């Protein structure tokens, strides 16, 4: 596999490509799984030619000059696969538009009030881990365990909702539960992009301006272009998208920031307070920086600000109990059917349920990878018990149809499902709906909706792979921490163009606009729960045992454990069916 950054380096190589590729291959160790930038830079011909041109991984951007056209040509967007021609402009935010146009369209418009970022309360609230043992004095069957903790209660506020069209009106049985979802918002039926260059520009500008508005409530920022003027020495703030981060020889952090009017090099000198925030800086996130300009194109950063959620002392609550599921992987030889059958017996009240949880369940939300799919990874065929994807869905529907009709199921896709891979993904095709009972509602990935009186944000979680790789301190064992990093950056997939392919839709649906009550992800096959500033963040694990591939990658899944969330208290438990 080739890391996109490595591909970018290869594409920028000034010499014959054969020479570089042969050199890189010769230098590989037999255990290499992914060719990254280091493998490229290690190649002797790279150091001779590219390094000589000033192009090592940490220096491959041209020398910073405030928003000069040259400077813009260093954008990753330009060097990857997106450019129609080599001469096309390449910055993410200010490419073909003149800065005057840029100003009139985005930056100079008065800061619209952001209905999604209004403070919900005040006072800091430390993250509460929901997964401490708590048994309420009752014996449980060996396969059913629980854990939980309690947050302060607050009645759910009522707000007007847009009601989505009926998504599951082709039922094959069961009572007519209207599978309407209040306030549903996803990409289904709304995709407009064709993947042209201007689509990407529009996409990045949408991402930038939405997150900028969240930051504007907290700092008074000026356009990067204006730093050219004579304001050297005065403390000012800017808001930009991170185009490059590197550490200088002296240990300073050097960050290239872009807004629609230009680019600037921001230097955080070693020892700047908040340096742990700086180590977590990732490409393409939108941040605010306060500091001083030297008037010559450099900006000395003092503080970094993220569009983080406001601290909340209260949490929203609703009614009913919800099961959070994901990564069922029906059709995989590793799918744990025995455990699923135990789950089905429990939810149908066929086994002892000392806490009476099963009867309280009103909702089940599935965050993607319902089936294993086909052709998702090399050699997958050997891991499939059902080799036809439609038959996988038939079987998956049989399994979901065993869940009682009284439970409303919301089904969102993942990267193993049969919809486009690029995010945002639409709901499963309607040709599949008739397989399922009419208590299933099909939504896209990501999707926001209201269920049980609270706001949900469901996202499969593919970006967690990138976040774990790039942010120190994150690991697959604690996926909820990666979910907190999404909330801090107000984006479900802050890093553009690594594992996650993002379709450049008109609106960036991956921006976390309104903080939800529940953020539900999956994908990494490990369970995790936390509460962060009023948001209950849960990763729902998997029903697939450890695959050979995961064994090789040292990924330790936690299969057949279902998070149960009591929406009336926002208290979470883990139900273990393994
Ligand atoms: O992903 C399950 C987990 O396994 C997720 O953390 C990614 C990891 N995974 C799966 N396939 C690959 C490949 N080919 N490279 C790297 N990491 C991988 P799932 O979406 O269920 O397959
Ligand atoms: Fe999965
Ligand atoms: Zn997945």
XYZ file of C-alpha atoms and ligand atoms in Angstrom:
602
model
C 0.000 0.000 0.000
C 1.156 3.521 -0.695
C 0.475 6.359 1.701
C -1.041 9.370 -0.103
C 1.815 11.558 1.160
C 4.299 9.173 -0.424
C 2.350 9.276 -3.659
C 2.462 13.016 -3.526
C 6.236 12.936 -3.120
C 6.578 10.534 -6.040
C 4.443 12.828 -8.199
C 6.625 15.796 -7.312
C 9.897 14.015 -8.100
C 11.968 16.141 -10.477
C 13.733 13.184 -12.156
C 12.557 10.123 -14.111
C 9.878 8.271 -12.139
C 11.296 4.818 -12.972
C 14.509 5.754 -11.260
C 12.724 6.758 -8.055
C 10.303 3.837 -7.979
C 13.110 1.312 -8.556
C 15.206 2.976 -5.877
C 12.349 2.923 -3.379
C 11.539 -0.723 -4.067
C 15.180 -1.705 -3.686
C 15.284 0.027 -0.301
C 12.172 -1.682 1.103
C 12.396 -4.166 3.912
C 10.451 -7.360 3.353
C 8.129 -6.542 6.247
C 6.994 -3.184 4.824
C 3.208 -3.021 4.516
C 2.794 0.634 3.685
C 5.179 2.771 1.674
C 5.221 6.123 3.421
C 7.146 9.380 2.935
C 10.126 8.023 4.879
C 10.582 5.170 2.411
C 10.678 7.706 -0.419
C 13.047 10.056 1.333
C 15.399 7.220 2.191
C 15.966 6.525 -1.473
C 19.419 7.832 -2.513
C 18.128 9.342 -5.746
C 15.551 11.311 -3.733
C 18.236 12.896 -1.591
C 20.294 13.698 -4.689
C 17.575 15.277 -6.772
C 14.617 16.315 -4.666
C 16.495 17.243 -1.515
C 18.811 19.299 -3.658
C 15.724 21.177 -4.870
C 14.729 21.876 -1.283
C 12.184 19.115 -1.274
C 12.315 16.885 1.750
C 9.067 15.877 3.378
C 9.293 18.651 5.883
C 10.436 21.224 3.409
C 8.637 20.316 0.248
C 6.545 23.470 0.334
C 8.194 26.394 -1.388
C 9.546 29.079 0.885
C 6.611 30.917 2.424
C 5.660 34.203 0.831
C 2.394 35.678 1.897
C -0.220 34.278 -0.443
C 1.948 34.652 -3.514
C 0.852 32.522 -6.433
C 4.050 30.476 -6.050
C 3.264 29.729 -2.478
C -0.157 28.498 -3.403
C 1.214 25.934 -5.763
C 2.377 23.920 -2.768
C -1.116 22.879 -1.785
C -1.629 19.152 -1.423
C -4.805 19.520 -3.377
C -2.870 20.546 -6.429
C -0.325 17.807 -6.321
C -2.735 14.980 -5.870
C -5.233 13.698 -8.384
C -7.527 16.630 -8.418
C -6.059 19.036 -10.883
C -7.483 19.164 -14.378
C -4.181 20.530 -15.703
C -0.781 21.236 -14.206
C -1.212 24.947 -14.761
C -4.452 25.211 -12.821
C -4.369 27.057 -9.516
C -3.891 24.857 -6.578
C -4.689 26.351 -3.226
C -7.633 24.847 -1.389
C -9.316 28.040 -0.448
C -8.218 30.780 -2.806
C -7.230 29.207 -6.121
C -8.819 30.646 -9.218
C -10.752 33.358 -7.489
C -9.013 36.625 -6.944
C -8.768 37.581 -3.337
C -11.330 40.342 -3.963
C -13.846 37.785 -5.080
C -12.941 35.623 -2.173
C -13.544 38.478 0.173
C -16.925 39.337 -1.178
C -18.124 35.765 -1.109
C -16.930 34.531 2.211
C -14.579 36.359 4.399
C -16.015 39.805 4.412
C -19.594 38.790 4.894
C -20.743 39.765 8.361
C -20.438 36.877 10.818
C -23.832 35.225 10.645
C -24.877 34.014 14.041
C -24.304 30.300 14.275
C -27.385 28.545 15.569
C -25.326 25.437 16.133
C -22.665 26.801 18.401
C -24.684 28.737 20.928
C -23.553 28.036 24.458
C -25.602 25.428 26.240
C -24.416 26.259 29.713
C -21.256 27.243 31.412
C -18.590 25.867 33.653
C -16.070 23.210 32.755
C -17.120 19.580 32.839
C -14.418 16.965 32.836
C -15.039 13.956 30.548
C -16.891 11.264 32.449
C -16.027 7.697 31.638
C -19.206 5.750 31.481
C -17.668 2.345 31.689
C -17.011 1.706 35.350
C -18.432 -1.506 36.786
C -21.847 -1.050 38.343
C -24.099 -3.982 38.978
C -26.984 -2.586 41.003
C -26.803 -5.601 43.297
C -28.361 -8.071 40.890
C -26.919 -11.280 39.529
C -26.598 -11.325 35.772
C -26.356 -14.233 33.375
C -22.686 -14.876 32.567
C -23.057 -13.514 29.062
C -24.748 -10.317 30.119
C -22.735 -7.688 31.892
C -23.100 -4.042 32.330
C -21.366 -0.891 33.326
C -22.413 2.660 33.589
C -22.367 6.015 35.280
C -24.775 8.847 35.612
C -24.735 12.406 34.429
C -26.930 15.260 35.650
C -30.454 15.195 34.291
C -32.079 17.739 32.035
C -35.335 17.474 30.168
C -34.841 17.446 26.427
C -35.672 20.785 24.912
C -38.290 20.760 22.205
C -37.483 22.346 18.898
C -39.321 22.406 15.593
C -38.294 19.554 13.323
C -38.329 18.906 9.644
C -39.878 15.522 9.056
C -38.144 13.417 6.449
C -40.002 11.517 3.737
C -40.984 7.989 4.632
C -37.911 5.904 3.975
C -39.201 2.402 4.628
C -42.609 2.066 3.109
C -42.027 -1.268 1.397
C -42.427 -3.451 4.418
C -42.695 -7.172 4.252
C -44.493 -7.730 7.519
C -44.912 -6.683 11.127
C -47.034 -3.904 12.511
C -46.911 -0.594 10.739
C -44.397 1.359 12.789
C -43.906 4.575 10.874
C -40.165 4.606 10.296
C -40.038 8.360 10.090
C -37.025 10.045 11.461
C -37.425 13.535 12.756
C -34.900 16.063 11.581
C -33.050 13.613 9.355
C -30.169 15.179 7.473
C -27.808 13.185 5.252
C -26.593 13.097 1.643
C -29.204 10.622 0.376
C -30.707 11.994 -2.828
C -28.812 15.278 -2.471
C -25.400 14.590 -3.997
C -24.532 17.230 -6.569
C -20.782 16.993 -7.020
C -19.206 15.580 -10.144
C -15.665 15.796 -8.802
C -14.523 18.766 -10.881
C -11.835 21.033 -9.601
C -14.241 23.812 -8.669
C -16.238 21.309 -6.596
C -13.202 20.809 -4.388
C -12.632 24.526 -4.007
C -16.275 25.033 -3.075
C -16.084 22.088 -0.663
C -13.036 23.407 1.200
C -14.482 26.898 1.349
C -17.671 25.524 2.838
C -15.702 23.590 5.440
C -13.606 26.652 6.202
C -16.445 29.142 6.468
C -18.644 26.912 8.657
C -15.876 26.284 11.156
C -14.701 29.876 10.974
C -18.113 31.032 12.097
C -17.862 28.827 15.147
C -14.497 30.415 15.988
C -15.620 33.964 15.295
C -17.733 33.967 18.428
C -14.536 33.649 20.412
C -11.974 35.692 18.570
C -11.919 38.735 16.418
C -10.041 37.516 13.377
C -8.800 39.408 10.361
C -8.093 38.096 6.853
C -4.597 36.704 6.327
C -4.163 39.045 3.386
C -4.331 42.023 5.731
C -1.173 40.915 7.550
C 0.823 42.438 4.713
C -0.190 45.868 5.882
C 1.733 47.695 8.499
C 0.541 46.035 11.678
C 3.833 44.545 12.756
C 4.031 43.940 16.473
C 0.312 44.333 17.293
C -1.501 41.314 18.682
C -4.043 40.018 16.192
C -5.966 36.845 15.409
C -6.397 34.865 12.226
C -8.447 31.816 11.278
C -7.007 29.385 8.775
C -6.935 25.863 7.465
C -3.745 23.946 8.277
C -1.856 23.278 5.032
C 1.403 22.032 6.506
C 2.907 21.385 9.927
C 6.577 20.805 10.547
C 9.068 21.043 13.331
C 12.103 23.207 12.676
C 15.657 22.239 13.583
C 15.344 24.445 16.688
C 12.219 22.621 17.814
C 9.750 25.348 16.821
C 6.445 24.339 15.254
C 5.988 25.857 11.835
C 2.421 25.839 10.557
C 1.236 27.004 7.146
C -2.240 28.476 7.450
C -4.533 29.392 4.586
C -7.748 31.357 4.343
C -9.533 32.489 1.167
C -7.343 35.603 1.007
C -3.919 34.060 1.382
C -1.423 32.011 3.309
C 0.881 32.727 6.182
C 3.642 30.895 8.017
C 2.858 30.695 11.705
C 5.710 29.969 14.086
C 5.083 28.685 17.563
C 8.399 28.933 19.328
C 9.475 26.003 21.423
C 7.941 26.158 24.862
C 4.793 28.046 23.786
C 2.107 27.211 26.351
C -0.378 24.606 25.128
C 2.231 22.681 23.199
C 0.294 19.429 23.686
C -2.446 20.985 21.535
C 0.197 21.743 18.931
C 1.393 18.148 18.730
C -2.152 17.146 17.824
C -2.384 19.585 14.897
C -3.483 17.758 11.768
C -3.585 18.838 8.152
C -6.799 20.509 6.983
C -8.215 21.299 10.390
C -9.432 24.879 10.811
C -7.962 26.756 13.773
C -7.716 30.240 15.162
C -4.345 31.668 16.140
C -3.599 34.777 18.152
C -0.141 36.277 17.913
C 1.911 38.968 16.267
C 2.924 39.511 12.679
C 6.398 40.714 11.759
C 4.903 42.378 8.695
C 7.267 40.341 6.519
C 5.170 37.224 6.088
C 5.784 35.557 9.405
C 3.330 35.281 12.242
C 4.395 34.382 15.754
C 1.654 32.327 17.351
C 0.917 32.723 21.053
C -2.306 30.768 21.437
C -4.131 28.250 19.325
C -7.885 27.992 19.426
C -10.028 25.114 18.209
C -13.748 25.362 17.412
C -14.312 23.015 20.344
C -17.731 22.570 21.955
C -18.753 24.977 24.676
C -18.548 23.524 28.158
C -21.950 22.304 29.296
C -23.007 21.627 32.830
C -26.176 19.797 31.777
C -26.804 16.943 29.406
C -29.831 16.528 27.173
C -32.054 13.544 27.914
C -34.988 11.938 26.146
C -36.973 8.761 26.589
C -36.548 5.034 25.999
C -33.527 2.791 25.688
C -31.288 2.468 22.638
C -28.916 -0.270 21.532
C -25.874 0.899 19.585
C -24.569 -1.574 17.045
C -22.124 -1.527 14.148
C -19.828 -3.708 12.061
C -22.007 -6.789 12.015
C -20.104 -8.060 8.927
C -22.699 -10.620 7.888
C -21.173 -12.917 5.263
C -17.739 -12.973 6.903
C -16.528 -16.305 8.245
C -15.649 -14.333 11.383
C -19.233 -13.127 11.969
C -20.177 -14.390 15.468
C -23.540 -15.903 14.728
C -23.816 -17.790 18.063
C -23.395 -14.568 20.005
C -25.933 -12.851 17.723
C -28.448 -15.622 18.501
C -27.883 -15.041 22.245
C -28.545 -11.363 21.658
C -31.750 -12.202 19.774
C -32.965 -14.505 22.566
C -32.301 -11.752 25.088
C -33.971 -8.950 23.150
C -37.025 -11.164 22.577
C -37.327 -11.846 26.308
C -36.567 -15.546 25.918
C -33.882 -15.576 28.626
C -33.565 -14.240 32.130
C -33.085 -10.472 32.144
C -32.662 -9.465 35.794
C -32.498 -5.737 35.113
C -35.380 -5.763 32.667
C -33.324 -3.909 30.092
C -34.580 -5.808 27.038
C -38.156 -4.624 27.505
C -37.004 -1.006 27.767
C -35.258 -1.028 24.388
C -37.140 1.130 21.895
C -34.402 1.889 19.394
C -31.430 0.207 17.717
C -28.960 2.262 15.696
C -26.465 0.562 13.393
C -23.402 2.603 12.397
C -22.300 0.792 9.247
C -20.680 -2.374 7.913
C -23.869 -4.442 8.154
C -22.341 -6.939 5.705
C -18.742 -7.849 4.859
C -19.264 -6.995 1.176
C -16.989 -8.235 -1.578
C -13.745 -6.926 -3.006
C -13.206 -4.597 -0.064
C -9.638 -5.776 0.577
C -7.257 -8.101 -1.285
C -7.887 -11.775 -0.584
C -11.245 -11.109 1.107
C -12.831 -13.996 -0.765
C -11.130 -16.494 1.543
C -12.786 -14.823 4.547
C -16.333 -14.976 3.167
C -18.968 -17.535 4.134
C -21.450 -15.852 1.756
C -19.728 -14.830 -1.453
C -22.593 -12.902 -3.048
C -23.192 -9.451 -1.637
C -26.968 -9.540 -2.270
C -27.171 -12.853 -0.429
C -25.234 -11.232 2.398
C -27.956 -8.578 2.627
C -30.666 -11.274 2.508
C -29.039 -12.982 5.453
C -28.456 -9.687 7.261
C -32.138 -8.826 6.843
C -33.118 -12.223 8.270
C -30.942 -11.503 11.296
C -32.276 -7.969 11.813
C -35.836 -9.163 11.289
C -35.431 -11.277 14.420
C -35.355 -8.024 16.422
C -38.890 -7.328 17.704
C -41.084 -5.032 15.590
C -41.586 -2.645 18.494
C -37.937 -1.570 18.199
C -37.220 1.130 15.660
C -34.004 0.378 13.795
C -31.882 3.024 12.075
C -29.407 1.655 9.561
C -26.458 3.699 8.314
C -23.821 2.304 5.897
C -20.052 1.833 6.235
C -17.136 1.114 3.958
C -18.112 -2.556 3.569
C -21.656 -1.718 2.432
C -22.841 -1.554 -1.126
C -22.949 2.234 -1.559
C -20.266 4.610 -2.859
C -17.096 4.573 -0.770
C -16.666 8.337 -0.779
C -18.114 10.082 2.235
C -20.752 11.293 2.803
C -22.360 7.991 1.792
C -26.035 7.741 0.873
C -28.446 5.269 2.465
C -28.519 1.669 1.198
C -30.274 1.429 -2.198
C -34.047 1.131 -2.041
C -33.862 -2.138 -3.979
C -32.729 -3.675 -0.674
C -35.386 -2.136 1.560
C -38.051 -4.767 0.877
C -35.820 -7.401 2.511
C -36.246 -5.672 5.847
C -39.283 -5.210 8.039
C -40.848 -1.780 8.180
C -39.283 -0.924 11.517
C -36.013 -0.168 9.680
C -35.163 3.348 8.494
C -32.281 3.701 6.057
C -30.044 6.733 6.494
C -26.723 7.906 5.041
C -23.254 8.122 6.612
C -22.963 10.471 8.373
C -26.536 11.179 9.408
C -28.060 13.480 11.988
C -31.556 12.859 13.305
C -33.656 13.004 16.390
C -34.565 9.722 18.055
C -35.998 9.124 21.508
C -36.123 12.854 22.089
C -32.402 13.517 21.619
C -30.144 14.517 18.735
C -27.966 11.807 17.226
C -24.951 12.054 14.990
C -24.074 8.699 13.478
C -20.841 8.294 11.531
C -19.200 5.007 10.586
C -15.822 6.274 11.756
C -13.394 5.586 8.956
C -11.436 8.707 9.855
C -10.485 7.111 13.179
C -7.832 5.155 11.242
C -6.225 8.464 10.198
C -6.631 10.150 13.572
C -5.018 7.245 15.417
C -2.079 7.440 13.029
C -1.561 11.197 13.269
C -2.538 12.305 16.784
C -0.190 11.270 19.575
C -1.896 9.493 22.452
C -4.705 7.946 20.392
C -5.081 4.213 19.958
C -7.476 1.656 18.533
C -8.107 0.452 22.080
C -9.737 3.768 23.023
C -11.721 4.884 19.980
C -13.783 7.286 22.097
C -10.692 9.494 22.437
C -10.502 9.836 18.660
C -14.197 10.759 18.715
C -13.437 13.533 21.209
C -10.777 14.841 18.800
C -13.515 15.025 16.118
C -15.695 17.057 18.484
C -12.828 19.434 19.350
C -12.211 20.070 15.651
C -15.958 20.125 14.853
C -15.288 17.737 11.982
C -15.862 14.002 11.563
C -12.908 13.590 9.220
C -10.549 16.535 9.744
C -7.663 15.149 7.683
C -8.508 15.264 3.997
C -7.426 12.531 1.629
C -5.752 9.758 3.603
C -7.881 6.661 4.284
C -11.132 8.540 3.902
C -12.118 9.619 0.442
C -14.425 12.609 0.682
C -16.775 13.591 -2.118
C -16.604 17.383 -2.591
C -20.270 18.085 -2.022
C -21.609 21.629 -1.961
C -21.957 21.501 1.807
C -19.457 19.748 4.020
C -21.781 17.335 5.805
C -18.855 16.091 7.886
C -18.707 19.373 9.780
C -20.205 18.874 13.251
C -22.612 21.796 13.220
C -24.918 21.304 16.149
C -23.377 19.356 19.025
C -25.444 16.151 19.254
C -26.525 14.444 22.464
C -25.091 11.191 21.103
C -22.147 10.717 18.760
C -22.179 7.107 17.580
C -19.325 5.596 15.555
C -18.040 2.124 14.692
C -15.474 0.910 12.151
C -12.513 0.185 14.395
C -14.198 -2.848 16.008
C -13.404 -1.777 19.571
C -15.954 -0.571 22.067
C -15.433 2.761 23.816
C -17.580 5.240 25.717
C -17.023 8.676 27.140
C -18.842 11.914 27.806
C -17.331 15.094 26.485
C -18.910 18.504 27.135
C -22.406 17.102 27.248
C -21.974 14.737 24.276
C -22.154 11.014 24.941
C -19.625 9.487 22.529
C -19.867 5.764 21.947
C -18.079 3.410 19.610
C -20.148 0.284 19.305
C -17.511 -2.341 18.502
C -18.365 -5.234 16.195
C -19.860 -8.680 15.720
C -16.836 -9.902 13.792
C -14.090 -11.888 15.511
C -10.430 -11.000 14.920
C -9.533 -11.523 11.266
C -6.125 -12.757 10.135
C -5.440 -9.321 8.758
C -6.249 -7.691 12.098
C -4.034 -10.224 13.826
C -1.147 -9.160 11.587
C -1.884 -5.480 12.269
C -2.251 -6.162 16.003
C -5.841 -4.864 16.034
C -7.676 -6.413 19.017
C -11.429 -6.254 18.416
C -14.010 -6.416 21.222
C -16.777 -8.380 19.476
C -20.372 -9.062 20.545
C -20.562 -6.316 23.188
C -23.526 -3.984 22.760
C -23.675 -0.523 24.318
C -27.129 0.159 25.768
C -27.971 3.801 26.332
C -30.863 4.798 28.579
C -31.920 8.014 26.886
C -33.849 9.187 29.933
C -30.673 9.358 32.020
C -27.951 9.159 29.341
C -26.481 6.348 31.335
C -24.668 3.716 29.273
C -24.039 0.027 29.916
C -22.192 -2.658 28.072
C -24.124 -5.840 27.352
C -21.759 -8.702 26.679
C -22.973 -11.517 24.441
C -19.580 -12.951 23.538
O -12.251 -2.036 9.505
C -11.917 -2.667 10.690
C -10.623 -2.154 11.258
O -9.532 -2.821 10.624
C -10.384 -0.673 11.026
O -9.717 -0.128 12.132
C -9.453 -0.594 9.873
C -8.708 -1.886 9.939
N -8.473 -2.323 8.573
C -9.247 -3.136 7.861
N -8.745 -3.315 6.626
C -7.605 -2.589 6.569
C -6.609 -2.360 5.569
N -6.658 -2.925 4.360
N -5.569 -1.572 5.885
C -5.474 -1.025 7.097
N -6.380 -1.198 8.069
C -7.434 -1.959 7.818
P -13.354 -2.565 8.486
O -13.923 -1.389 7.825
O -14.382 -3.315 9.254
O -12.653 -3.480 7.533
Fe -16.117 -2.906 10.118
Zn -15.519 -0.178 8.556
